[in-house]
């Protein structure tokens, strides 16, 4: 009887699920194909050129026409490129250009693709830690993850940090305009740090990250941008200097930390008594039941491969995960000594919490 129940398939449900998974599987190839198009400049060239044949595009990009035709056929059938059968030409609609070609646009997905490709490139390590239950340090991942993370998050910071997030914190914008001190903890490649330094030229902005190659990249980026009121330090979040900061921030990194309570306690000590702690975390409800949508599946996916292993590789290894939710994050911040925590603003992808002592 039990066997019978198991073998009774609802044909309509099966077809719906199989169809979805088929689409997801094609999409998995689409991620790699899109990354190839990004790295070889095809999307950018296609946007620049407008409608063109595979041969014309191959000449423009210096690529093999046969490979390019196959790539264009695959990406056309995925809906990533537009095909005109009469002129046998390919082009990007403005929407396709926004998602695939325009670096720096908040809609551009190439940073996300790059991060995913980096995870596939080292899938054996992912299988190993999943089997053993051990942690995997941030620095143990393929370099595509570090670069891809920066590309993926930076446009969101450009669009929101100065215009919406900091102004949502009481009095902080005015303090930083006049000249204050900011700590950006877990700063990665320093995009958020440099953005604040450029805007608040009277303030000093410090970026901290325990991953040395990221700090090297952040220093190079600051030099390229010609900003002098920024300094980067290789440091664990739990060892912040007690420097009297007006604002401390953590962008998409608190849940990656092994000891988020310890990190937040260290920030609590490093802030001025009236200082503000801004915590930007992935948007999430407080339970798995609430987190049943495509964005959550992306966050949970990265969390399984990156965030949970990163946290588990560190002291304490709390492993909050990338969908911790405001309630759990508030508990962490309360435990660290912040008695006042509120959500000051949000975007479809991020929640912005302010914690005060
Ligand atoms: C998802 S990345 C976000 C980086 C950057 N804030 C951004 O938004 O682009 C997480 C960062 O947290 C850093 N990190 C994780 N645990 C840390 C710790 N205990 N102390 C300092 N940095 C840490 C990692 O090295 C990594 O750069």
GROMACS .gro file of C-alpha atoms and ligand atoms in nm:
model
  384
    1UNK     CA    1   0.000   0.000   0.000
    2UNK     CA    2   0.283   0.231   0.093
    3UNK     CA    3   0.459   0.153  -0.238
    4UNK     CA    4   0.141   0.222  -0.429
    5UNK     CA    5   0.111   0.569  -0.273
    6UNK     CA    6   0.468   0.644  -0.373
    7UNK     CA    7   0.423   0.538  -0.733
    8UNK     CA    8   0.101   0.730  -0.791
    9UNK     CA    9   0.215   1.036  -0.977
   10UNK     CA   10  -0.001   1.334  -1.045
   11UNK     CA   11   0.076   1.380  -1.414
   12UNK     CA   12  -0.001   1.752  -1.417
   13UNK     CA   13   0.222   1.818  -1.114
   14UNK     CA   14   0.498   1.607  -1.263
   15UNK     CA   15   0.487   1.796  -1.591
   16UNK     CA   16   0.488   2.131  -1.415
   17UNK     CA   17   0.787   2.035  -1.198
   18UNK     CA   18   0.981   1.871  -1.481
   19UNK     CA   19   0.916   2.177  -1.699
   20UNK     CA   20   1.043   2.410  -1.430
   21UNK     CA   21   1.353   2.202  -1.369
   22UNK     CA   22   1.422   2.177  -1.742
   23UNK     CA   23   1.410   2.557  -1.758
   24UNK     CA   24   1.638   2.587  -1.454
   25UNK     CA   25   1.884   2.343  -1.610
   26UNK     CA   26   1.893   2.542  -1.934
   27UNK     CA   27   1.935   2.851  -1.714
   28UNK     CA   28   2.238   2.693  -1.544
   29UNK     CA   29   2.402   2.669  -1.886
   30UNK     CA   30   2.278   3.020  -1.958
   31UNK     CA   31   2.475   3.148  -1.657
   32UNK     CA   32   2.801   3.008  -1.793
   33UNK     CA   33   2.725   3.116  -2.150
   34UNK     CA   34   2.643   3.467  -2.028
   35UNK     CA   35   2.966   3.483  -1.833
   36UNK     CA   36   3.157   3.378  -2.148
   37UNK     CA   37   2.977   3.657  -2.335
   38UNK     CA   38   3.076   3.901  -2.062
   39UNK     CA   39   3.441   3.798  -2.051
   40UNK     CA   40   3.482   3.805  -2.431
   41UNK     CA   41   3.303   4.138  -2.471
   42UNK     CA   42   3.021   3.997  -2.688
   43UNK     CA   43   2.731   4.160  -2.503
   44UNK     CA   44   2.899   4.499  -2.502
   45UNK     CA   45   2.988   4.470  -2.872
   46UNK     CA   46   2.635   4.361  -2.960
   47UNK     CA   47   2.484   4.657  -2.781
   48UNK     CA   48   2.725   4.895  -2.949
   49UNK     CA   49   2.679   4.747  -3.297
   50UNK     CA   50   2.301   4.709  -3.302
   51UNK     CA   51   2.154   4.438  -3.528
   52UNK     CA   52   2.434   4.237  -3.691
   53UNK     CA   53   2.501   3.890  -3.828
   54UNK     CA   54   2.716   3.636  -3.648
   55UNK     CA   55   2.992   3.704  -3.901
   56UNK     CA   56   2.986   4.081  -3.845
   57UNK     CA   57   2.986   4.032  -3.470
   58UNK     CA   58   3.271   3.779  -3.493
   59UNK     CA   59   3.480   4.037  -3.684
   60UNK     CA   60   3.400   4.305  -3.427
   61UNK     CA   61   3.492   4.081  -3.132
   62UNK     CA   62   3.782   3.894  -3.297
   63UNK     CA   63   3.610   3.561  -3.226
   64UNK     CA   64   3.545   3.244  -3.424
   65UNK     CA   65   3.220   3.287  -3.621
   66UNK     CA   66   3.120   2.922  -3.574
   67UNK     CA   67   3.147   2.937  -3.195
   68UNK     CA   68   2.970   3.271  -3.189
   69UNK     CA   69   2.681   3.144  -3.403
   70UNK     CA   70   2.627   2.855  -3.161
   71UNK     CA   71   2.648   3.089  -2.861
   72UNK     CA   72   2.402   3.330  -3.024
   73UNK     CA   73   2.166   3.042  -3.105
   74UNK     CA   74   2.176   2.921  -2.743
   75UNK     CA   75   2.131   3.266  -2.592
   76UNK     CA   76   1.855   3.353  -2.841
   77UNK     CA   77   1.662   3.041  -2.744
   78UNK     CA   78   1.709   3.136  -2.378
   79UNK     CA   79   1.559   3.478  -2.453
   80UNK     CA   80   1.882   3.660  -2.368
   81UNK     CA   81   1.943   3.784  -2.727
   82UNK     CA   82   1.695   3.889  -3.001
   83UNK     CA   83   1.703   3.720  -3.343
   84UNK     CA   84   1.560   3.853  -3.668
   85UNK     CA   85   1.523   3.559  -3.906
   86UNK     CA   86   1.475   3.776  -4.215
   87UNK     CA   87   1.807   3.953  -4.190
   88UNK     CA   88   1.966   3.666  -3.994
   89UNK     CA   89   2.073   3.932  -3.750
   90UNK     CA   90   2.110   3.939  -3.374
   91UNK     CA   91   2.062   4.230  -3.135
   92UNK     CA   92   1.992   4.321  -2.773
   93UNK     CA   93   1.664   4.482  -2.672
   94UNK     CA   94   1.710   4.765  -2.418
   95UNK     CA   95   1.598   4.522  -2.145
   96UNK     CA   96   1.844   4.252  -2.254
   97UNK     CA   97   2.120   4.516  -2.261
   98UNK     CA   98   2.027   4.625  -1.907
   99UNK     CA   99   2.055   4.272  -1.770
  100UNK     CA  100   2.357   4.144  -1.967
  101UNK     CA  101   2.562   4.431  -2.109
  102UNK     CA  102   2.558   4.737  -1.886
  103UNK     CA  103   2.819   4.702  -1.617
  104UNK     CA  104   2.728   4.912  -1.315
  105UNK     CA  105   2.351   4.913  -1.376
  106UNK     CA  106   2.158   4.770  -1.079
  107UNK     CA  107   1.983   4.537  -1.325
  108UNK     CA  108   2.311   4.388  -1.457
  109UNK     CA  109   2.342   4.025  -1.346
  110UNK     CA  110   2.701   3.960  -1.460
  111UNK     CA  111   2.847   3.983  -1.108
  112UNK     CA  112   2.599   3.721  -0.989
  113UNK     CA  113   2.691   3.497  -1.284
  114UNK     CA  114   3.060   3.539  -1.208
  115UNK     CA  115   3.010   3.436  -0.844
  116UNK     CA  116   2.811   3.127  -0.947
  117UNK     CA  117   3.072   3.025  -1.206
  118UNK     CA  118   3.337   3.049  -0.931
  119UNK     CA  119   3.136   2.809  -0.715
  120UNK     CA  120   3.092   2.556  -0.996
  121UNK     CA  121   3.465   2.578  -1.071
  122UNK     CA  122   3.543   2.438  -0.724
  123UNK     CA  123   3.244   2.212  -0.675
  124UNK     CA  124   3.458   1.933  -0.522
  125UNK     CA  125   3.535   2.154  -0.223
  126UNK     CA  126   3.164   2.230  -0.181
  127UNK     CA  127   3.085   1.859  -0.178
  128UNK     CA  128   3.365   1.792   0.074
  129UNK     CA  129   3.249   2.048   0.332
  130UNK     CA  130   2.884   1.954   0.283
  131UNK     CA  131   2.977   1.593   0.360
  132UNK     CA  132   3.212   1.666   0.651
  133UNK     CA  133   3.015   1.952   0.807
  134UNK     CA  134   3.337   2.150   0.839
  135UNK     CA  135   3.377   2.516   0.755
  136UNK     CA  136   3.535   2.660   0.443
  137UNK     CA  137   3.716   2.996   0.476
  138UNK     CA  138   3.608   3.287   0.255
  139UNK     CA  139   3.960   3.298   0.110
  140UNK     CA  140   3.938   2.934   0.002
  141UNK     CA  141   3.689   3.015  -0.276
  142UNK     CA  142   3.769   3.083  -0.642
  143UNK     CA  143   3.868   3.448  -0.699
  144UNK     CA  144   3.556   3.485  -0.919
  145UNK     CA  145   3.354   3.493  -0.595
  146UNK     CA  146   3.536   3.799  -0.459
  147UNK     CA  147   3.521   3.992  -0.785
  148UNK     CA  148   3.166   3.875  -0.864
  149UNK     CA  149   3.038   3.973  -0.519
  150UNK     CA  150   3.173   4.323  -0.565
  151UNK     CA  151   3.024   4.355  -0.915
  152UNK     CA  152   2.690   4.220  -0.793
  153UNK     CA  153   2.652   4.447  -0.488
  154UNK     CA  154   2.825   4.768  -0.599
  155UNK     CA  155   2.543   4.902  -0.823
  156UNK     CA  156   2.298   4.864  -0.532
  157UNK     CA  157   2.530   5.064  -0.304
  158UNK     CA  158   2.576   5.329  -0.574
  159UNK     CA  159   2.200   5.362  -0.609
  160UNK     CA  160   2.106   5.355  -0.240
  161UNK     CA  161   2.380   5.417   0.012
  162UNK     CA  162   2.422   5.795  -0.010
  163UNK     CA  163   2.076   5.882  -0.131
  164UNK     CA  164   1.857   5.661   0.087
  165UNK     CA  165   2.036   5.452   0.351
  166UNK     CA  166   2.259   5.702   0.532
  167UNK     CA  167   1.992   5.976   0.524
  168UNK     CA  168   1.756   5.729   0.694
  169UNK     CA  169   1.986   5.727   1.001
  170UNK     CA  170   1.910   6.011   1.237
  171UNK     CA  171   2.165   6.293   1.217
  172UNK     CA  172   2.438   6.082   1.056
  173UNK     CA  173   2.449   6.256   0.717
  174UNK     CA  174   2.498   6.597   0.881
  175UNK     CA  175   2.773   6.462   1.111
  176UNK     CA  176   2.961   6.311   0.818
  177UNK     CA  177   2.918   6.622   0.601
  178UNK     CA  178   3.079   6.824   0.881
  179UNK     CA  179   3.356   6.567   0.933
  180UNK     CA  180   3.334   6.239   1.123
  181UNK     CA  181   3.473   5.886   1.134
  182UNK     CA  182   3.327   5.578   0.969
  183UNK     CA  183   3.417   5.210   0.995
  184UNK     CA  184   3.307   4.980   0.710
  185UNK     CA  185   3.352   4.629   0.850
  186UNK     CA  186   3.382   4.327   0.618
  187UNK     CA  187   3.434   4.580   0.338
  188UNK     CA  188   3.553   4.336   0.069
  189UNK     CA  189   3.679   4.529  -0.236
  190UNK     CA  190   3.587   4.856  -0.065
  191UNK     CA  191   3.318   4.983  -0.305
  192UNK     CA  192   3.092   5.106  -0.023
  193UNK     CA  193   3.394   5.247   0.167
  194UNK     CA  194   3.519   5.446  -0.133
  195UNK     CA  195   3.169   5.569  -0.215
  196UNK     CA  196   3.137   5.717   0.136
  197UNK     CA  197   3.490   5.863   0.123
  198UNK     CA  198   3.420   6.041  -0.205
  199UNK     CA  199   3.093   6.188  -0.082
  200UNK     CA  200   3.200   6.279   0.273
  201UNK     CA  201   3.529   6.446   0.191
  202UNK     CA  202   3.558   6.598   0.544
  203UNK     CA  203   3.528   6.255   0.706
  204UNK     CA  204   3.779   5.973   0.747
  205UNK     CA  205   3.653   5.632   0.633
  206UNK     CA  206   3.818   5.308   0.748
  207UNK     CA  207   3.758   4.975   0.577
  208UNK     CA  208   3.826   4.644   0.759
  209UNK     CA  209   3.826   4.292   0.621
  210UNK     CA  210   4.011   3.980   0.732
  211UNK     CA  211   4.068   3.870   0.370
  212UNK     CA  212   4.401   4.021   0.265
  213UNK     CA  213   4.355   3.992  -0.116
  214UNK     CA  214   4.028   4.188  -0.084
  215UNK     CA  215   4.203   4.463   0.112
  216UNK     CA  216   4.479   4.477  -0.152
  217UNK     CA  217   4.207   4.518  -0.420
  218UNK     CA  218   4.030   4.782  -0.208
  219UNK     CA  219   4.351   4.985  -0.172
  220UNK     CA  220   4.408   4.964  -0.550
  221UNK     CA  221   4.050   5.076  -0.615
  222UNK     CA  222   4.090   5.374  -0.378
  223UNK     CA  223   4.409   5.475  -0.556
  224UNK     CA  224   4.241   5.449  -0.897
  225UNK     CA  225   3.958   5.670  -0.770
  226UNK     CA  226   4.206   5.918  -0.623
  227UNK     CA  227   4.049   5.928  -0.276
  228UNK     CA  228   4.278   6.010   0.015
  229UNK     CA  229   4.038   6.011   0.314
  230UNK     CA  230   4.012   5.634   0.319
  231UNK     CA  231   4.229   5.366   0.480
  232UNK     CA  232   4.200   4.990   0.463
  233UNK     CA  233   4.309   4.738   0.725
  234UNK     CA  234   4.339   4.360   0.729
  235UNK     CA  235   4.149   4.284   1.047
  236UNK     CA  236   3.895   4.047   1.191
  237UNK     CA  237   3.570   4.226   1.277
  238UNK     CA  238   3.606   4.118   1.639
  239UNK     CA  239   3.932   4.315   1.677
  240UNK     CA  240   3.817   4.664   1.583
  241UNK     CA  241   4.020   4.949   1.731
  242UNK     CA  242   3.825   5.151   1.992
  243UNK     CA  243   3.846   5.457   1.772
  244UNK     CA  244   3.538   5.667   1.846
  245UNK     CA  245   3.347   5.611   1.522
  246UNK     CA  246   3.033   5.813   1.440
  247UNK     CA  247   2.910   5.543   1.207
  248UNK     CA  248   2.996   5.176   1.168
  249UNK     CA  249   2.849   4.972   0.887
  250UNK     CA  250   2.845   4.613   0.774
  251UNK     CA  251   2.726   4.549   0.421
  252UNK     CA  252   2.611   4.196   0.342
  253UNK     CA  253   2.871   4.044   0.572
  254UNK     CA  254   2.743   4.012   0.931
  255UNK     CA  255   2.587   3.673   0.859
  256UNK     CA  256   2.920   3.553   0.707
  257UNK     CA  257   3.102   3.615   1.033
  258UNK     CA  258   3.172   3.326   1.267
  259UNK     CA  259   3.102   3.534   1.575
  260UNK     CA  260   2.855   3.806   1.475
  261UNK     CA  261   2.784   3.883   1.843
  262UNK     CA  262   3.158   3.928   1.906
  263UNK     CA  263   3.191   4.144   1.592
  264UNK     CA  264   2.894   4.361   1.690
  265UNK     CA  265   3.029   4.389   2.050
  266UNK     CA  266   3.361   4.508   1.914
  267UNK     CA  267   3.172   4.767   1.704
  268UNK     CA  268   2.972   4.866   2.012
  269UNK     CA  269   3.302   4.948   2.188
  270UNK     CA  270   3.445   5.126   1.884
  271UNK     CA  271   3.147   5.361   1.838
  272UNK     CA  272   3.101   5.695   2.010
  273UNK     CA  273   2.821   5.666   2.271
  274UNK     CA  274   2.580   5.841   2.030
  275UNK     CA  275   2.719   5.660   1.724
  276UNK     CA  276   2.509   5.461   1.482
  277UNK     CA  277   2.560   5.106   1.353
  278UNK     CA  278   2.408   5.037   1.011
  279UNK     CA  279   2.360   4.672   0.926
  280UNK     CA  280   2.270   4.591   0.567
  281UNK     CA  281   2.158   4.233   0.524
  282UNK     CA  282   1.981   4.038   0.249
  283UNK     CA  283   1.604   4.089   0.258
  284UNK     CA  284   1.441   3.797   0.440
  285UNK     CA  285   1.138   3.707   0.643
  286UNK     CA  286   1.185   3.548   0.984
  287UNK     CA  287   1.103   3.191   0.875
  288UNK     CA  288   1.157   2.950   0.589
  289UNK     CA  289   0.783   2.960   0.530
  290UNK     CA  290   0.804   3.331   0.454
  291UNK     CA  291   1.110   3.289   0.234
  292UNK     CA  292   0.956   3.096  -0.053
  293UNK     CA  293   1.040   3.296  -0.363
  294UNK     CA  294   1.306   3.313  -0.629
  295UNK     CA  295   1.522   3.575  -0.453
  296UNK     CA  296   1.528   3.368  -0.135
  297UNK     CA  297   1.633   3.062  -0.334
  298UNK     CA  298   1.927   3.261  -0.470
  299UNK     CA  299   2.025   3.376  -0.119
  300UNK     CA  300   1.980   3.030   0.035
  301UNK     CA  301   2.187   2.885  -0.251
  302UNK     CA  302   2.480   3.120  -0.192
  303UNK     CA  303   2.436   3.070   0.179
  304UNK     CA  304   2.475   2.691   0.148
  305UNK     CA  305   2.785   2.725  -0.066
  306UNK     CA  306   2.951   3.035   0.084
  307UNK     CA  307   2.796   3.206   0.388
  308UNK     CA  308   2.739   2.909   0.619
  309UNK     CA  309   3.081   2.750   0.541
  310UNK     CA  310   3.253   3.090   0.585
  311UNK     CA  311   3.098   3.135   0.928
  312UNK     CA  312   3.163   2.775   1.032
  313UNK     CA  313   3.532   2.812   0.945
  314UNK     CA  314   3.570   3.084   1.212
  315UNK     CA  315   3.570   3.101   1.588
  316UNK     CA  316   3.219   3.030   1.732
  317UNK     CA  317   3.080   2.941   1.385
  318UNK     CA  318   2.727   3.065   1.454
  319UNK     CA  319   2.627   3.025   1.086
  320UNK     CA  320   2.340   3.272   1.078
  321UNK     CA  321   2.290   3.214   0.704
  322UNK     CA  322   2.197   3.473   0.444
  323UNK     CA  323   1.825   3.456   0.529
  324UNK     CA  324   1.852   3.514   0.902
  325UNK     CA  325   1.565   3.766   0.916
  326UNK     CA  326   1.523   4.080   1.124
  327UNK     CA  327   1.414   3.902   1.445
  328UNK     CA  328   1.729   3.686   1.463
  329UNK     CA  329   1.955   3.975   1.363
  330UNK     CA  330   1.799   4.192   1.634
  331UNK     CA  331   1.872   3.921   1.894
  332UNK     CA  332   2.237   3.919   1.784
  333UNK     CA  333   2.260   4.298   1.805
  334UNK     CA  334   2.085   4.307   2.145
  335UNK     CA  335   2.325   4.044   2.280
  336UNK     CA  336   2.617   4.256   2.160
  337UNK     CA  337   2.500   4.556   2.364
  338UNK     CA  338   2.276   4.746   2.121
  339UNK     CA  339   1.950   4.806   2.304
  340UNK     CA  340   1.777   4.989   2.021
  341UNK     CA  341   1.737   4.824   1.679
  342UNK     CA  342   1.500   4.929   1.400
  343UNK     CA  343   1.458   4.877   1.027
  344UNK     CA  344   1.516   5.221   0.878
  345UNK     CA  345   1.462   5.136   0.514
  346UNK     CA  346   1.475   4.854   0.262
  347UNK     CA  347   1.504   4.766  -0.104
  348UNK     CA  348   1.362   4.456  -0.273
  349UNK     CA  349   1.696   4.282  -0.201
  350UNK     CA  350   1.821   4.435   0.126
  351UNK     CA  351   1.699   4.537   0.468
  352UNK     CA  352   1.878   4.821   0.643
  353UNK     CA  353   1.885   4.808   1.022
  354UNK     CA  354   2.008   5.079   1.254
  355UNK     CA  355   2.142   4.978   1.594
  356UNK     CA  356   2.220   5.221   1.871
  357UNK     CA  357   2.362   5.170   2.216
  358LIG     C1  358   2.964   3.883   0.096
  358LIG     S1  359   3.115   3.964   0.122
  358LIG     C2  360   3.063   4.134   0.128
  358LIG     C3  361   3.178   4.227   0.104
  358LIG     C4  362   3.141   4.376   0.097
  358LIG     N1  363   3.089   4.425   0.222
  358LIG     C5  364   3.043   4.402  -0.015
  358LIG     O1  365   2.927   4.428   0.015
  358LIG     O2  366   3.083   4.393  -0.133
  358LIG     C6  367   3.152   3.925   0.291
  358LIG     C7  368   3.283   3.984   0.339
  358LIG     O3  369   3.293   3.961   0.480
  358LIG     C8  370   3.428   3.937   0.509
  358LIG     N2  371   3.433   3.869   0.641
  358LIG     C9  372   3.374   3.753   0.678
  358LIG     N3  373   3.399   3.726   0.806
  358LIG    C10  374   3.476   3.827   0.853
  358LIG    C11  375   3.533   3.857   0.980
  358LIG     N4  376   3.517   3.777   1.084
  358LIG     N5  377   3.604   3.971   0.993
  358LIG    C12  378   3.622   4.055   0.888
  358LIG     N6  379   3.571   4.031   0.764
  358LIG    C13  380   3.498   3.919   0.748
  358LIG    C14  381   3.476   3.852   0.392
  358LIG     O4  382   3.617   3.851   0.382
  358LIG    C15  383   3.406   3.923   0.276
  358LIG     O5  384   3.486   4.022   0.221
   0.00000   0.00000   0.00000
